[in-house]
Coordinates of C-alpha atoms in Angstrom, one line a residue:
Chain I
X1 CA 17.0 11.9 30.3
X2 CA 14.6 9.3 31.6
X3 CA 11.0 9.4 30.7
X4 CA 8.0 7.3 31.8
X5 CA 5.3 7.3 29.2
X6 CA 1.8 6.2 30.2
X7 CA 0.0 4.8 27.2
X8 CA -3.5 3.7 26.6
X9 CA -4.8 1.5 23.8
X10 CA -8.0 2.9 22.3
X11 CA -10.3 1.9 19.4
X12 CA -9.1 3.3 16.1
X13 CA -10.6 6.7 15.3
X14 CA -12.1 5.3 12.2
X15 CA -14.0 2.5 14.0
X16 CA -17.7 2.6 13.9
X17 CA -18.6 2.2 17.6
X18 CA -21.5 0.0 18.6
X19 CA -22.9 -0.4 22.1
X20 CA -23.3 -4.0 23.2
X21 CA -26.8 -5.3 23.7
X22 CA -26.5 -5.2 27.5
X23 CA -25.6 -1.5 27.4
X24 CA -22.6 -2.2 29.6
X25 CA -19.9 -1.1 27.1
X26 CA -19.0 -1.1 23.5
X27 CA -18.6 -4.1 21.2
X28 CA -14.8 -4.7 21.2
X29 CA -14.7 -7.7 18.8
X30 CA -13.5 -7.0 15.4
X31 CA -12.4 -3.5 16.4
X32 CA -8.9 -2.3 15.5
X33 CA -7.0 -0.7 18.3
X34 CA -4.4 2.0 18.2
X35 CA -2.2 4.0 20.6
X36 CA -4.2 6.9 22.0
X37 CA -3.1 9.7 19.7
X38 CA -2.2 12.0 22.6
X39 CA 0.0 9.2 24.0
X40 CA 1.7 8.9 20.7
X41 CA 2.8 12.6 21.1
X42 CA 4.1 11.6 24.5
X43 CA 6.2 8.7 23.1
X44 CA 7.6 10.9 20.4
X45 CA 8.5 13.7 22.9
X46 CA 10.2 11.2 25.3
X47 CA 12.2 9.8 22.4
X48 CA 13.3 13.3 21.3
X49 CA 14.4 14.1 24.9
X50 CA 16.5 10.9 25.0
X51 CA 18.0 11.8 21.6
X52 CA 18.7 15.3 22.7
X53 CA 20.5 14.4 25.9
X54 CA 22.1 11.4 24.2
X55 CA 21.4 9.2 27.2
X56 CA 18.5 7.9 29.2
X57 CA 15.6 5.6 28.8
X58 CA 12.1 5.7 27.6
X59 CA 9.8 3.3 29.5
X60 CA 6.2 2.6 28.3
X61 CA 3.6 1.9 31.0
X62 CA 0.2 0.6 29.8
X63 CA -2.8 -0.9 31.5
X64 CA -5.1 -3.1 29.5
X65 CA -5.9 -6.6 28.3
X66 CA -3.5 -8.9 26.3
X67 CA -4.0 -6.9 23.1
X68 CA -2.5 -3.8 24.8
X69 CA 0.9 -5.5 24.2
X70 CA 0.6 -4.7 20.6
X71 CA 0.4 -1.0 21.3
X72 CA 3.4 -1.2 23.7
X73 CA 5.3 -3.0 20.9
X74 CA 4.4 -0.2 18.5
X75 CA 5.9 2.3 20.9
X76 CA 9.0 0.1 21.3
X77 CA 9.2 -0.1 17.5
X78 CA 9.2 3.7 17.4
X79 CA 12.3 3.5 19.7
X80 CA 11.2 3.2 23.3
X81 CA 13.4 0.9 25.4
X82 CA 11.2 -1.3 27.5
X83 CA 7.6 -1.7 28.5
X84 CA 5.5 -2.4 31.7
X85 CA 2.2 -4.0 31.0
X86 CA -0.3 -4.0 33.9
X87 CA -2.9 -6.6 32.9
X88 CA -5.5 -7.3 35.5
X89 CA -9.3 -7.5 34.9
X90 CA -9.9 -5.5 38.0
X91 CA -7.9 -2.6 36.7
X92 CA -8.3 -2.9 32.9
X93 CA -11.7 -1.5 32.8
X94 CA -11.6 0.5 36.1
X95 CA -12.3 4.2 36.5
X96 CA -9.7 6.9 36.2
X97 CA -9.1 6.9 40.0
X98 CA -8.2 3.3 40.1
X99 CA -6.2 3.5 36.9
X100 CA -4.1 6.4 38.3
X101 CA -3.6 4.4 41.5
X102 CA -2.3 1.5 39.5
X103 CA 0.0 3.7 37.4
X104 CA 1.3 5.4 40.5
X105 CA 2.1 2.1 42.0
X106 CA 3.9 0.9 38.9
X107 CA 5.8 4.2 38.5
X108 CA 7.4 3.7 42.0
X109 CA 9.7 1.0 40.5
X110 CA 10.8 3.2 37.6
X111 CA 13.4 6.0 37.5
X112 CA 12.2 9.0 35.6
X113 CA 12.9 12.7 35.2
X114 CA 9.5 13.3 33.7
X115 CA 6.2 11.3 33.3
X116 CA 4.2 11.9 30.1
X117 CA 0.5 11.2 29.8
X118 CA -1.8 12.1 27.0
X119 CA -4.0 15.0 28.2
X120 CA -7.0 12.7 27.4
X121 CA -7.8 9.3 26.0
X122 CA -10.0 9.5 22.9
X123 CA -12.3 6.7 24.0
X124 CA -13.7 7.7 27.4
X125 CA -12.5 11.3 27.4
X126 CA -12.2 11.6 31.2
X127 CA -9.0 13.8 31.0
X128 CA -8.4 12.8 34.7
X129 CA -5.7 10.2 34.9
X130 CA -2.7 12.5 34.4
X131 CA -3.8 14.9 37.1
X132 CA -4.6 12.1 39.5
X133 CA -1.3 10.4 38.9
X134 CA 0.6 13.6 39.7
X135 CA -1.4 13.9 43.0
X136 CA -0.8 10.3 44.0
X137 CA 3.0 10.7 43.3
X138 CA 3.1 14.2 44.9
X139 CA 4.5 15.7 41.7
X140 CA 3.9 19.0 40.0
X141 CA 1.8 18.7 36.9
X142 CA 1.5 20.7 33.7
X143 CA -1.4 20.0 31.4
X144 CA -2.1 20.5 27.7
X145 CA 1.6 20.9 26.9
X146 CA 2.6 21.8 23.3
X147 CA 6.3 22.5 23.8
X148 CA 9.0 21.0 26.1
X149 CA 12.4 22.6 26.8
X150 CA 14.3 20.7 29.5
X151 CA 17.2 22.6 31.2
X152 CA 20.7 21.1 30.7
X153 CA 20.9 20.0 34.3
X154 CA 17.5 18.2 34.0
X155 CA 16.3 19.9 37.2
X156 CA 13.6 22.0 35.6
X157 CA 11.8 22.5 32.3
X158 CA 10.1 25.4 30.5
X159 CA 6.8 24.2 29.1
X160 CA 4.4 25.9 26.7
X161 CA 0.7 25.0 27.3
X162 CA -2.5 25.7 25.5
X163 CA -4.9 28.2 27.1
X164 CA -8.0 29.7 25.7
X165 CA -7.0 31.9 22.8
X166 CA -3.2 31.6 23.3
X167 CA -0.2 30.0 25.0
X168 CA 1.1 30.1 28.5
X169 CA 4.7 29.4 29.3
X170 CA 5.5 27.9 32.6
X171 CA 8.6 26.7 34.4
X172 CA 8.4 23.6 36.4
X173 CA 10.8 21.6 38.6
X174 CA 11.5 18.0 37.6
X175 CA 10.4 15.4 38.0
X176 CA 6.9 16.3 37.0
X177 CA 3.9 15.0 35.1
X178 CA 3.2 16.5 31.7
X179 CA 0.0 15.9 29.7
X180 CA 0.5 16.1 26.0
X181 CA -1.6 18.1 23.7
X182 CA -1.9 18.1 19.9
X183 CA 0.8 20.3 18.4
X184 CA 3.5 19.0 20.7
X185 CA 5.2 17.2 17.8
X186 CA 4.7 15.1 14.7
X187 CA 5.2 11.4 15.8
X188 CA 7.6 9.4 13.8
X189 CA 6.7 6.2 11.9
X190 CA 8.1 3.0 13.3
X191 CA 10.8 1.8 10.9
X192 CA 11.2 -1.7 9.6
X193 CA 14.3 -2.3 11.7
X194 CA 12.5 -0.7 14.6
X195 CA 9.6 -3.0 14.3
X196 CA 11.8 -6.1 14.0
X197 CA 14.0 -5.1 17.0
X198 CA 11.0 -4.3 19.2
X199 CA 10.2 -8.1 19.6
X200 CA 13.4 -8.5 21.6
X201 CA 12.8 -5.6 24.0
X202 CA 11.5 -6.6 27.4
X203 CA 7.9 -6.1 28.4
X204 CA 7.3 -6.6 32.1
X205 CA 3.9 -8.1 32.9
X206 CA 2.2 -7.2 36.2
X207 CA -1.1 -7.5 37.9
X208 CA -2.7 -5.6 40.7
X209 CA -1.4 -7.9 43.4
X210 CA 2.2 -7.6 42.2
X211 CA 1.8 -3.8 42.4
X212 CA 0.3 -4.0 45.8
X213 CA -2.8 -2.0 45.0
X214 CA -6.3 -2.9 45.9
X215 CA -8.6 -1.2 43.4
X216 CA -11.2 1.0 44.9
X217 CA -13.2 2.5 42.0
X218 CA -15.0 5.7 42.8
X219 CA -17.1 5.6 39.7
X220 CA -19.4 3.0 38.2
X221 CA -20.7 3.3 34.7
X222 CA -24.4 2.5 34.7
X223 CA -25.3 2.5 31.1
X224 CA -23.9 3.1 27.6
X225 CA -26.1 4.4 24.9
X226 CA -25.8 5.7 21.4
X227 CA -26.7 9.3 20.6
X228 CA -30.3 9.5 19.3
X229 CA -30.6 9.2 15.5
X230 CA -31.1 12.4 13.7
X231 CA -34.8 12.9 12.7
X232 CA -35.6 13.3 9.1
X233 CA -35.6 16.9 7.9
X234 CA -38.6 18.7 6.6
X235 CA -39.0 19.5 3.0
X236 CA -40.9 22.5 1.7
X237 CA -41.8 21.8 -1.9
X238 CA -43.9 23.2 -4.7
X239 CA -43.6 26.9 -3.7
X240 CA -42.1 29.8 -5.4
X241 CA -38.7 30.7 -3.7
X242 CA -40.0 33.8 -1.9
X243 CA -43.0 31.8 -0.4
X244 CA -40.7 28.9 0.4
X245 CA -38.4 31.2 2.2
X246 CA -41.3 32.6 4.3
X247 CA -42.3 29.0 5.2
X248 CA -38.8 28.1 6.2
X249 CA -38.5 31.2 8.5
X250 CA -41.9 30.3 10.0
X251 CA -40.8 26.7 10.6
X252 CA -37.6 27.8 12.2
X253 CA -39.4 30.2 14.5
X254 CA -42.5 28.2 15.4
X255 CA -41.4 24.5 15.2
X256 CA -37.7 24.5 15.7
X257 CA -37.9 27.5 18.0
X258 CA -34.4 28.6 17.1
X259 CA -35.0 32.1 15.8
Chain G
X1 CA -2.3 -26.4 6.1
X2 CA -2.8 -22.9 5.0
X3 CA -2.8 -20.1 7.7
X4 CA -3.6 -16.5 6.9
X5 CA -2.8 -15.1 10.3
X6 CA -0.2 -12.3 10.0
X7 CA 2.6 -12.5 12.5
X8 CA 3.2 -9.6 14.8
X9 CA 5.9 -8.0 12.6
X10 CA 3.7 -8.2 9.6
X11 CA 0.8 -6.6 11.5
X12 CA 3.0 -3.8 12.7
X13 CA 4.5 -3.3 9.3
X14 CA 1.0 -3.3 7.7
X15 CA -0.3 -0.8 10.2
X16 CA 2.7 1.5 9.8
X17 CA 2.6 1.3 6.0
X18 CA -1.1 2.0 5.9
X19 CA -0.7 5.0 8.1
X20 CA 2.3 6.2 6.1
X21 CA 0.4 5.8 2.8
X22 CA -2.6 7.6 4.1
X23 CA -0.7 10.5 5.7
X24 CA 2.3 10.9 3.4
X25 CA 1.5 9.5 -0.1
X26 CA -2.3 9.9 -0.7
X27 CA -2.5 13.6 0.1
X28 CA 0.2 14.5 -2.6
X29 CA -0.6 11.8 -5.1
X30 CA -2.7 14.0 -7.4
X31 CA -0.2 16.8 -7.4
X32 CA 2.7 14.5 -8.1
X33 CA 0.7 12.9 -11.0
X34 CA -0.2 16.3 -12.5
X35 CA 3.3 17.7 -12.1
X36 CA 5.0 14.3 -13.0
X37 CA 7.4 14.4 -10.1
X38 CA 8.5 12.3 -7.2
X39 CA 9.6 14.9 -4.6
X40 CA 12.9 14.1 -3.0
X41 CA 11.4 14.7 0.5
X42 CA 9.0 11.9 -0.1
X43 CA 11.8 9.6 -1.3
X44 CA 13.7 10.5 1.9
X45 CA 10.7 9.8 4.1
X46 CA 10.1 6.4 2.7
X47 CA 13.9 5.7 2.9
X48 CA 13.8 6.5 6.6
X49 CA 11.5 3.5 7.1
X50 CA 14.7 1.5 6.6
X51 CA 13.5 -0.9 3.8
X52 CA 17.1 -1.3 2.4
X53 CA 19.2 -1.3 5.6
X54 CA 16.8 -3.7 7.2
X55 CA 17.9 -6.6 5.1
X56 CA 21.6 -5.8 4.7
X57 CA 24.0 -7.7 7.0
X58 CA 25.5 -5.8 9.8
X59 CA 29.1 -6.0 8.5
X60 CA 27.9 -3.9 5.5
X61 CA 26.2 -1.3 7.7
X62 CA 22.7 -2.8 7.9
X63 CA 20.6 -4.5 10.5
X64 CA 20.6 -8.0 9.2
X65 CA 16.9 -8.5 10.0
X66 CA 16.1 -10.7 7.0
X67 CA 14.0 -10.3 3.9
X68 CA 10.6 -11.8 3.3
X69 CA 8.7 -11.6 0.0
X70 CA 5.4 -12.0 1.9
X71 CA 6.1 -9.2 4.3
X72 CA 7.2 -7.1 1.4
X73 CA 3.9 -7.9 -0.4
X74 CA 1.9 -6.9 2.6
X75 CA 3.8 -3.6 2.8
X76 CA 3.8 -2.6 -0.8
X77 CA 0.0 -3.3 -1.1
X78 CA -0.5 -0.5 1.5
X79 CA 2.0 1.9 0.0
X80 CA 0.6 1.4 -3.5
X81 CA -2.8 2.1 -2.1
X82 CA -1.4 5.5 -1.2
X83 CA 0.2 6.0 -4.6
X84 CA 1.7 3.6 -7.1
X85 CA 4.1 5.9 -8.8
X86 CA 5.6 7.3 -5.7
X87 CA 5.9 3.9 -4.1
X88 CA 7.8 2.5 -7.2
X89 CA 10.1 5.6 -7.2
X90 CA 10.8 5.3 -3.5
X91 CA 11.5 1.6 -3.6
X92 CA 13.6 1.6 -6.8
X93 CA 16.9 1.3 -4.8
X94 CA 15.8 -2.3 -4.1
X95 CA 16.0 -3.0 -7.9
X96 CA 19.8 -2.7 -7.5
X97 CA 20.3 -3.7 -3.9
X98 CA 18.4 -7.0 -3.9
X99 CA 20.3 -8.6 -6.8
X100 CA 23.6 -7.7 -5.2
X101 CA 22.5 -8.9 -1.8
X102 CA 21.2 -12.2 -3.2
X103 CA 23.8 -13.0 -5.8
X104 CA 26.7 -10.6 -5.5
X105 CA 30.2 -11.8 -4.9
X106 CA 31.7 -10.9 -1.5
X107 CA 33.8 -8.0 -2.8
X108 CA 30.7 -6.7 -4.7
X109 CA 28.6 -6.8 -1.5
X110 CA 31.4 -5.0 0.3
X111 CA 31.6 -2.3 -2.4
X112 CA 27.9 -1.7 -3.0
X113 CA 25.8 -2.6 0.0
X114 CA 27.1 0.1 2.4
X115 CA 25.8 2.7 -0.1
X116 CA 22.3 1.5 0.7
X117 CA 22.7 2.0 4.4
X118 CA 23.1 5.8 4.5
X119 CA 20.8 8.3 6.0
X120 CA 19.7 9.8 2.7
X121 CA 17.9 8.2 -0.3
X122 CA 20.4 6.4 -2.5
X123 CA 18.9 6.4 -6.1
X124 CA 19.7 2.9 -7.3
X125 CA 17.9 1.5 -10.3
X126 CA 17.8 -1.2 -12.9
X127 CA 17.2 -1.4 -16.7
X128 CA 15.2 -4.5 -17.6
X129 CA 12.4 -3.5 -20.0
X130 CA 13.0 -2.9 -23.7
X131 CA 11.2 -0.8 -26.3
X132 CA 10.1 -3.6 -28.7
X133 CA 6.7 -4.5 -30.1
X134 CA 6.6 -7.5 -27.8
X135 CA 8.8 -7.4 -24.8
X136 CA 9.6 -10.8 -23.5
X137 CA 11.8 -10.6 -20.3
X138 CA 13.2 -14.0 -21.3
X139 CA 14.4 -12.9 -24.7
X140 CA 16.3 -9.7 -24.0
X141 CA 17.6 -7.8 -27.0
X142 CA 20.3 -6.1 -25.1
X143 CA 23.5 -8.1 -25.3
X144 CA 26.6 -8.4 -23.2
X145 CA 29.7 -9.8 -24.7
X146 CA 32.9 -10.8 -22.9
X147 CA 36.1 -9.3 -24.3
X148 CA 39.0 -10.2 -22.1
X149 CA 38.8 -8.3 -18.8
X150 CA 35.8 -6.4 -20.0
X151 CA 32.2 -6.9 -21.1
X152 CA 30.6 -4.9 -23.9
X153 CA 26.9 -4.0 -23.6
X154 CA 24.7 -3.0 -26.6
X155 CA 21.0 -2.4 -26.9
X156 CA 18.1 -0.2 -25.8
X157 CA 16.2 -0.1 -22.6
X158 CA 13.1 1.8 -21.5
X159 CA 11.2 2.5 -18.4
X160 CA 14.3 2.8 -16.3
X161 CA 13.2 4.5 -13.0
X162 CA 15.2 7.5 -11.7
X163 CA 17.8 7.1 -14.5
X164 CA 18.3 10.9 -14.2
X165 CA 19.6 10.7 -10.6
X166 CA 21.1 7.3 -10.4
X167 CA 24.9 7.2 -10.6
X168 CA 24.8 3.5 -11.5
X169 CA 22.3 1.4 -13.4
X170 CA 22.0 -2.4 -13.1
X171 CA 21.6 -3.6 -16.7
X172 CA 20.1 -7.0 -17.6
X173 CA 21.4 -8.4 -20.8
X174 CA 21.8 -11.7 -22.7
X175 CA 25.3 -13.0 -23.2
X176 CA 26.3 -13.3 -26.8
X177 CA 29.0 -15.9 -26.8
X178 CA 28.3 -18.7 -29.3
X179 CA 24.8 -19.9 -30.2
X180 CA 23.7 -21.8 -27.1
X181 CA 21.4 -19.7 -24.9
X182 CA 23.0 -18.6 -21.7
X183 CA 21.6 -17.2 -18.5
X184 CA 20.9 -13.5 -18.4
X185 CA 23.6 -11.4 -16.7
X186 CA 23.1 -8.3 -14.5
X187 CA 25.9 -5.7 -14.9
X188 CA 26.5 -2.6 -12.8
X189 CA 27.1 0.3 -15.3
X190 CA 28.2 3.8 -14.4
X191 CA 25.9 6.4 -15.9
X192 CA 28.8 8.3 -17.5
X193 CA 30.2 5.2 -19.3
X194 CA 31.0 6.2 -22.9
X195 CA 28.3 5.0 -25.2
X196 CA 25.6 5.2 -22.5
X197 CA 22.9 7.8 -23.3
X198 CA 19.8 8.7 -21.3
X199 CA 16.9 10.0 -23.3
X200 CA 14.3 12.5 -22.3
X201 CA 11.8 11.6 -19.6
X202 CA 9.1 9.3 -20.8
X203 CA 5.6 10.6 -21.1
X204 CA 3.3 7.7 -20.2
X205 CA -0.4 7.1 -19.7
X206 CA -0.1 6.7 -16.0
X207 CA 2.7 6.3 -13.4
X208 CA 3.4 9.9 -13.9
X209 CA 5.0 10.4 -10.5
X210 CA 7.6 7.7 -11.3
X211 CA 10.3 9.3 -13.4
X212 CA 11.1 6.8 -16.2
X213 CA 13.7 7.1 -18.9
X214 CA 14.9 5.4 -22.0
X215 CA 18.5 4.4 -21.8
X216 CA 20.6 3.3 -24.8
X217 CA 23.9 1.4 -24.7
X218 CA 26.2 1.7 -27.7
X219 CA 29.2 -0.6 -27.2
X220 CA 29.5 0.3 -23.5
X221 CA 32.7 -1.2 -22.2
X222 CA 32.5 -2.2 -18.5
X223 CA 35.0 -4.2 -16.4
X224 CA 33.8 -7.9 -16.2
X225 CA 34.1 -7.5 -12.4
X226 CA 30.9 -5.5 -12.6
X227 CA 28.8 -8.6 -13.5
X228 CA 26.8 -9.4 -10.4
X229 CA 27.8 -12.7 -9.0
X230 CA 30.9 -12.7 -11.3
X231 CA 31.2 -16.1 -13.0
X232 CA 28.4 -17.6 -10.9
X233 CA 26.0 -15.1 -12.2
X234 CA 22.4 -14.5 -11.0
X235 CA 19.2 -16.4 -10.8
X236 CA 17.3 -14.1 -13.2
X237 CA 14.1 -15.9 -12.9
X238 CA 14.0 -15.6 -9.2
X239 CA 14.5 -11.8 -9.5
X240 CA 11.6 -11.7 -12.0
X241 CA 9.5 -13.7 -9.7
X242 CA 10.2 -11.4 -6.8
X243 CA 9.2 -8.5 -8.9
X244 CA 6.1 -10.3 -10.1
X245 CA 4.9 -11.0 -6.6
X246 CA 5.5 -7.4 -5.6
X247 CA 3.8 -6.0 -8.7
X248 CA 0.9 -8.3 -8.0
X249 CA 0.6 -6.9 -4.4
X250 CA 0.8 -3.4 -5.7
X251 CA -2.0 -4.1 -8.1
X252 CA -4.1 -5.2 -5.1
X253 CA -3.3 -1.9 -3.5
X254 CA -4.3 0.2 -6.5
X255 CA -7.5 -1.9 -7.0
X256 CA -8.4 -1.5 -3.3
X257 CA -7.9 2.2 -3.4
X258 CA -10.3 2.5 -6.3
X259 CA -12.8 0.0 -4.9
X260 CA -12.9 1.7 -1.5
X261 CA -13.5 5.1 -3.1
X262 CA -16.2 3.8 -5.3
X263 CA -17.9 2.0 -2.4
X264 CA -18.1 5.2 -0.3
X265 CA -19.3 7.2 -3.2
X266 CA -22.0 4.7 -4.1
X267 CA -23.3 4.8 -0.6
X268 CA -23.4 8.6 -0.5
X269 CA -24.6 9.4 -4.0
X270 CA -28.4 9.5 -4.2
X271 CA -30.3 8.9 -7.4
X272 CA -34.0 8.1 -7.7
X273 CA -34.4 8.5 -4.0
X274 CA -31.8 6.0 -2.8
X275 CA -28.0 5.5 -2.7
X276 CA -26.8 4.2 -6.1
X277 CA -25.2 1.3 -4.2
X278 CA -28.8 0.0 -3.8
X279 CA -29.1 -0.3 -7.6
X280 CA -28.2 -3.8 -8.8
X281 CA -26.0 -2.6 -11.7
X282 CA -23.8 -0.8 -9.2
X283 CA -24.0 -3.4 -6.4
X284 CA -22.9 -6.2 -8.8
X285 CA -19.8 -4.2 -9.7
X286 CA -19.0 -3.5 -6.1
X287 CA -19.4 -7.2 -5.2
X288 CA -17.3 -8.4 -8.1
X289 CA -14.5 -5.9 -7.3
X290 CA -14.5 -7.1 -3.7
X291 CA -14.2 -10.7 -4.7
X292 CA -11.5 -10.0 -7.3
X293 CA -9.4 -8.0 -4.8
X294 CA -9.4 -10.9 -2.3
X295 CA -8.6 -13.4 -5.1
X296 CA -5.8 -11.2 -6.3
X297 CA -4.3 -11.0 -2.8
X298 CA -4.4 -14.7 -2.3
X299 CA -2.5 -15.3 -5.5
X300 CA 0.0 -12.6 -4.7
X301 CA 0.6 -14.0 -1.2
X302 CA 0.9 -17.5 -2.4
X303 CA 3.7 -16.5 -4.9
X304 CA 5.4 -14.6 -2.1
X305 CA 5.1 -17.5 0.3
X306 CA 6.6 -19.8 -2.3
X307 CA 9.5 -17.4 -2.7
X308 CA 10.1 -17.3 1.0
X309 CA 10.3 -21.1 1.1
X310 CA 13.0 -20.9 -1.6
X311 CA 11.0 -23.0 -4.0
X312 CA 10.6 -22.3 -7.7
X313 CA 7.8 -19.7 -7.8
X314 CA 7.8 -19.2 -11.5
X315 CA 4.3 -20.6 -12.0
X316 CA 2.8 -19.0 -8.9
X317 CA 4.3 -15.6 -9.6
X318 CA 3.4 -15.8 -13.3
X319 CA -0.3 -16.7 -12.5
X320 CA -0.4 -14.0 -9.8
X321 CA 1.0 -11.3 -12.1
X322 CA -1.2 -12.2 -15.0
X323 CA -4.4 -12.4 -12.9
X324 CA -3.7 -9.3 -10.8
X325 CA -2.9 -7.2 -13.8
X326 CA -6.1 -8.2 -15.5
X327 CA -8.4 -7.9 -12.5
X328 CA -6.9 -4.7 -11.3
X329 CA -7.8 -3.2 -14.7
X330 CA -11.4 -4.5 -14.2
X331 CA -11.6 -3.1 -10.7
X332 CA -10.3 0.4 -11.6
X333 CA -12.6 0.5 -14.6
X334 CA -15.5 -0.3 -12.3
X335 CA -14.3 2.5 -10.1
X336 CA -14.6 5.0 -13.0
X337 CA -17.9 3.5 -14.1
X338 CA -19.5 3.7 -10.6
X339 CA -18.7 7.4 -10.4
X340 CA -20.2 7.9 -13.8
X341 CA -19.3 11.2 -15.4
X342 CA -17.5 12.1 -12.2
X343 CA -15.2 9.2 -12.7
X344 CA -13.8 10.7 -15.8
X345 CA -12.9 14.0 -14.4
X346 CA -9.8 14.8 -12.5
X347 CA -11.6 16.0 -9.4
X348 CA -11.9 12.4 -8.3
X349 CA -8.8 10.1 -8.1
X350 CA -10.4 7.1 -9.8
X351 CA -9.3 8.2 -13.3
X352 CA -5.7 8.3 -11.9
X353 CA -5.9 4.8 -10.5
X354 CA -7.4 3.7 -13.9
X355 CA -4.3 5.1 -15.7
X356 CA -1.9 3.7 -13.1
X357 CA -3.6 0.3 -13.0
X358 CA -3.1 -0.1 -16.7
X359 CA 0.6 -0.3 -16.1
X360 CA 0.6 -3.7 -14.5
X361 CA 0.0 -5.7 -17.7
X362 CA 3.1 -4.1 -19.4
X363 CA 5.6 -3.7 -16.6
X364 CA 8.2 -6.4 -15.6
X365 CA 11.0 -6.3 -13.1
X366 CA 10.1 -2.8 -11.7
X367 CA 9.3 -3.8 -8.1
X368 CA 11.8 -6.3 -6.7
X369 CA 11.4 -6.6 -2.9

């Protein structure tokens, strides 16, 4: 069973995000980066498929600056076989359209039965790359997947996906693009031998020219800003509880206008 | 020149151990403390990280990826941050594995090392500490006497981790042949050897999740071939130093846990219209704890670095252990103090770290890595 896992490096969920003074992005210095949690589910699922079929390959494909190598290595430490690192300033910070274009170009050189993407990246939350990648490659796609059962002949898969208030079970021919949702699995920890062996696994570095893509971004971000700070609350003091309650109700109705 | 940049392996191991500690150890730490248990599922989960098999040569079933005291220090700081007792319980197989790996004769390695490469937790342990008014690891009261093909072990040990599950115990004892002091021996003793008795589980101030037992040896006869390293013996001081470096790093982890908790609390807890972190008496404690934690870590890392260079680390490890034990106690005390009355009640974990932190000044040899 061969899987291609698209992986994005994102700021740690515990990072306190700050917008840079120019408003063109966030401050990335001193920030810890991790594998996008939804992509970690993808890595785990790909490893389980390889283990289940007792053959195959798990290839990690990531776009990003030099530091993205560390996240690829973490996936290799979990057990993936090799990595492809697309590192090109033109693509690294591009919009989902350009990113999906570059991923599709890189995927052309890889053999796979299934492509996994996280259903969204926790940094920019576009939720678009997986779908666009499937379109570029002309593959069927199943989003928000929480369970994967691949048929013994690897020609099709039965997938369970999240829908509002429940689950939907679908059958899809392979190869296809699957976007992973929370609940798909519990990712393993990289073991010490896994970490130490990961250094020796190959990571193929590529740029846009090598992939033969010219990036045409459809989207340009104009400005980044922090959400407005919460205003101080209003205190009603020095009143007996029944009177205070009346004041609160009045304030909610007349000032906050929410009741 | 000194360089504090962690290499890629160390960063990955630190990240992994931090995540593991936060997700697997910290959430159950309180329950394990209250119930005084180290659940076997946790021991298996830590085991799956491969800390034993990683260092064991391939011909004995391991991965032969080497051992580093510094990498170990980095890892155990994170795990001890999650929970000290569970970390010591889970890593106790190293107490038996490392001496055999470092100093065992070939046939001993062949016999014992494959046991540490299995899929399930192998409960190895060692008996080093003794129940005396003043325990000096260099003046062991437990003796080992050669009698023909056998050795005879007599004496009392305490704080033996997992003695209830371990099939074998690595016992440290002083040879008693003639008057001249001789190097300490480490002997692998089966738990059902006649004369060996394991007492009831110890009830201690802290480290409740770590099952510790007293073990007595009354004229236990063991084949001389069970002495690690046979006639060549072991470098006992090196093993003590490895443990001191690791215990120091664990002390950093416990101190950090308490400090981080107290810092968050002090920023959120309002008194007199401002967070208590703004009051000097609190801010000074927080600042001092932060300084001490960094200082402790530097000493722990230097001792580990010296061990990795195969130099005599006795002084560095001794200084680190002494300093880390003392300062950890100061930091965990501040943790309780900063939380005030809340620090003393079990709703908050700082009292648990206070109890666990107190162990460092009395334990020896319990964290070889």
